[in-house]
Coordinates of C-alpha atoms in Angstrom, one line a residue:
X17 CA -87.1 -18.0 -117.5
X18 CA -88.0 -15.9 -114.5
X19 CA -89.4 -17.9 -111.6
X20 CA -88.2 -21.3 -112.9
X21 CA -85.7 -23.4 -110.9
X22 CA -83.0 -25.3 -112.7
X23 CA -80.2 -27.6 -111.6
X24 CA -76.5 -27.1 -112.0
X25 CA -73.9 -29.9 -111.9
X26 CA -70.2 -29.9 -111.1
X27 CA -68.0 -32.4 -112.9
X28 CA -64.3 -33.1 -112.4
X29 CA -61.9 -34.9 -114.6
X30 CA -60.4 -37.7 -112.6
X31 CA -57.1 -39.6 -113.1
X32 CA -58.1 -43.3 -112.9
X33 CA -55.3 -44.0 -110.4
X34 CA -55.8 -41.1 -108.0
X35 CA -58.5 -40.2 -105.5
X36 CA -58.3 -36.5 -104.7
X37 CA -60.2 -35.5 -101.5
X38 CA -60.9 -32.1 -100.0
X39 CA -63.1 -29.1 -100.8
X40 CA -63.3 -26.7 -103.7
X41 CA -65.0 -23.3 -103.8
X42 CA -67.9 -23.0 -106.4
X43 CA -69.0 -19.8 -108.0
X44 CA -72.0 -19.7 -110.4
X45 CA -71.2 -17.2 -113.2
X46 CA -74.1 -16.0 -115.2
X47 CA -75.5 -13.3 -117.4
X48 CA -78.8 -11.6 -116.6
X49 CA -80.8 -10.5 -119.6
X50 CA -84.0 -8.6 -120.0
X51 CA -86.8 -10.5 -121.8
X52 CA -88.8 -8.8 -124.5
X53 CA -92.5 -9.0 -123.2
X54 CA -93.9 -9.2 -126.7
X55 CA -91.6 -11.9 -128.2
X56 CA -90.5 -13.7 -125.0
X57 CA -86.9 -13.6 -126.4
X58 CA -84.0 -12.4 -124.3
X59 CA -82.1 -9.2 -125.4
X60 CA -78.6 -9.7 -126.8
X61 CA -76.8 -7.7 -124.1
X62 CA -76.9 -8.6 -120.5
X63 CA -75.2 -8.0 -117.1
X64 CA -72.6 -10.5 -116.0
X65 CA -72.9 -11.5 -112.3
X66 CA -71.8 -14.3 -110.0
X67 CA -73.1 -16.1 -107.0
X68 CA -71.1 -17.9 -104.4
X69 CA -72.3 -21.5 -103.9
X70 CA -71.6 -24.0 -101.2
X71 CA -68.2 -25.7 -101.4
X72 CA -68.0 -29.0 -103.1
X73 CA -66.5 -31.6 -100.8
X74 CA -65.0 -34.9 -102.1
X75 CA -64.5 -37.7 -99.6
X76 CA -63.2 -41.2 -100.0
X77 CA -66.8 -42.5 -99.9
X78 CA -67.5 -40.6 -103.1
X79 CA -65.2 -43.0 -104.9
X80 CA -66.5 -46.2 -103.4
X81 CA -69.8 -47.9 -104.4
X82 CA -71.4 -50.1 -101.7
X83 CA -71.5 -53.7 -103.0
X84 CA -73.3 -56.7 -101.7
X85 CA -71.9 -60.2 -101.6
X86 CA -73.7 -63.4 -100.7
X87 CA -70.8 -64.9 -98.8
X88 CA -68.3 -62.4 -97.3
X89 CA -66.1 -65.1 -95.8
X90 CA -65.8 -67.1 -99.1
X91 CA -64.9 -63.9 -101.0
X92 CA -62.4 -63.0 -98.3
X93 CA -60.7 -66.4 -98.6
X94 CA -60.8 -66.3 -102.4
X95 CA -58.9 -63.0 -102.5
X96 CA -56.4 -64.2 -100.0
X97 CA -53.6 -62.7 -97.9
X98 CA -51.4 -61.8 -100.9
X99 CA -53.9 -59.0 -101.7
X100 CA -54.1 -57.8 -98.1
X101 CA -53.0 -54.9 -96.0
X102 CA -53.5 -54.8 -92.2
X103 CA -52.7 -52.2 -89.6
X104 CA -53.7 -51.3 -86.0
X105 CA -54.5 -47.8 -84.8
X106 CA -55.5 -46.2 -81.5
X107 CA -58.7 -44.2 -82.0
X108 CA -58.5 -42.1 -78.8
X109 CA -61.0 -39.6 -80.2
X110 CA -63.8 -42.1 -79.8
X111 CA -65.4 -42.8 -76.5
X112 CA -67.0 -46.2 -77.5
X113 CA -66.9 -49.0 -80.1
X114 CA -70.2 -48.0 -81.7
X115 CA -69.0 -44.4 -82.4
X116 CA -65.8 -45.8 -84.0
X117 CA -67.7 -48.4 -86.1
X118 CA -70.2 -45.7 -87.3
X119 CA -67.3 -43.4 -88.3
X120 CA -65.5 -46.2 -90.2
X121 CA -68.6 -47.2 -92.2
X122 CA -69.5 -43.6 -93.0
X123 CA -65.9 -42.7 -94.0
X124 CA -65.5 -45.7 -96.4
X125 CA -69.1 -45.7 -97.7
X126 CA -69.1 -49.4 -98.1
X127 CA -71.9 -51.9 -97.7
X128 CA -72.1 -53.5 -94.3
X129 CA -72.4 -57.2 -94.4
X130 CA -74.9 -59.1 -92.2
X131 CA -75.7 -56.0 -90.1
X132 CA -72.2 -56.0 -88.5
X133 CA -72.2 -52.2 -88.1
X134 CA -74.2 -52.5 -84.9
X135 CA -72.0 -53.3 -81.9
X136 CA -73.8 -55.4 -79.3
X137 CA -74.2 -53.7 -75.9
X138 CA -71.3 -54.2 -73.4
X139 CA -69.1 -55.7 -76.1
X140 CA -65.3 -55.4 -75.5
X141 CA -64.7 -56.0 -79.2
X142 CA -66.6 -56.2 -82.5
X143 CA -65.8 -56.8 -86.1
X144 CA -67.5 -54.8 -88.9
X145 CA -67.5 -56.5 -92.3
X146 CA -67.7 -54.1 -95.3
X147 CA -67.7 -54.6 -99.1
X148 CA -67.4 -52.0 -101.8
X149 CA -66.1 -51.3 -105.3
X150 CA -63.7 -48.5 -105.8
X151 CA -63.8 -46.4 -109.0
X152 CA -60.8 -47.7 -110.9
X153 CA -60.6 -49.2 -114.4
X154 CA -61.9 -51.9 -114.0
X155 CA -63.7 -51.3 -110.7
X156 CA -62.0 -53.2 -107.9
X157 CA -63.9 -55.1 -105.2
X158 CA -62.7 -54.4 -101.7
X159 CA -63.5 -56.3 -98.5
X160 CA -62.7 -54.9 -95.1
X161 CA -62.6 -56.4 -91.6
X162 CA -62.6 -53.5 -89.1
X163 CA -62.2 -54.9 -85.6
X164 CA -62.8 -52.3 -82.9
X165 CA -61.8 -53.2 -79.4
X166 CA -60.7 -51.7 -76.1
X167 CA -56.9 -51.8 -75.5
X168 CA -55.4 -52.7 -72.2
X169 CA -55.4 -49.0 -71.3
X170 CA -59.1 -48.8 -72.3
X171 CA -58.6 -46.8 -75.5
X172 CA -60.7 -47.6 -78.5
X173 CA -58.5 -49.4 -81.0
X174 CA -58.9 -50.4 -84.6
X175 CA -57.4 -53.5 -86.3
X176 CA -58.1 -52.6 -90.0
X177 CA -57.6 -55.3 -92.6
X178 CA -58.5 -54.7 -96.3
X179 CA -58.3 -57.2 -99.2
X180 CA -58.8 -56.6 -102.9
X181 CA -57.7 -53.9 -105.3
X182 CA -54.0 -53.2 -105.7
X183 CA -51.5 -52.5 -103.0
X184 CA -51.5 -48.7 -103.7
X185 CA -55.3 -48.6 -103.1
X186 CA -55.1 -50.7 -99.9
X187 CA -52.3 -48.5 -98.5
X188 CA -54.1 -45.3 -99.5
X189 CA -57.4 -46.2 -97.9
X190 CA -55.7 -47.4 -94.7
X191 CA -53.7 -44.1 -94.5
X192 CA -56.7 -41.9 -95.3
X193 CA -58.9 -43.7 -92.7
X194 CA -56.6 -42.6 -89.8
X195 CA -55.3 -39.2 -91.2

């Protein structure tokens, strides 16, 4: 009806083993119809039109649900090194450890454990503990230790260790984080 606002939703079919990221153009296609003033009913014929909407953007964090655990270190040990992937990266785009920590938390969309997102002032290194569940069948719990530190040449560096899920998920998230 004229003057009413309505919501529109976009849905995507998703392969359970893939996590497509990027953006997609959205166009709202609709038919405008005249409404009979006496009956309040729309006429049969109308004029087709379309309206360009904002792009839909899918990020890794859209596939990860923040998840709280009571004891991160116990869960970390329970998963063990057999379900782990670790790598180290220079993050030269970041001027300080806090900026790097904020970006990692925002990118992954996981729950920070024990307020570890905040880097203490004047720290030379800091470890952020994160927990989330990724949208797989069944949902897989993931735990992350993201240690940010200054290298010997004073470049912000990330030692990224992830446990849980399967090897493909761990490798994918590690690669996406630094791509």
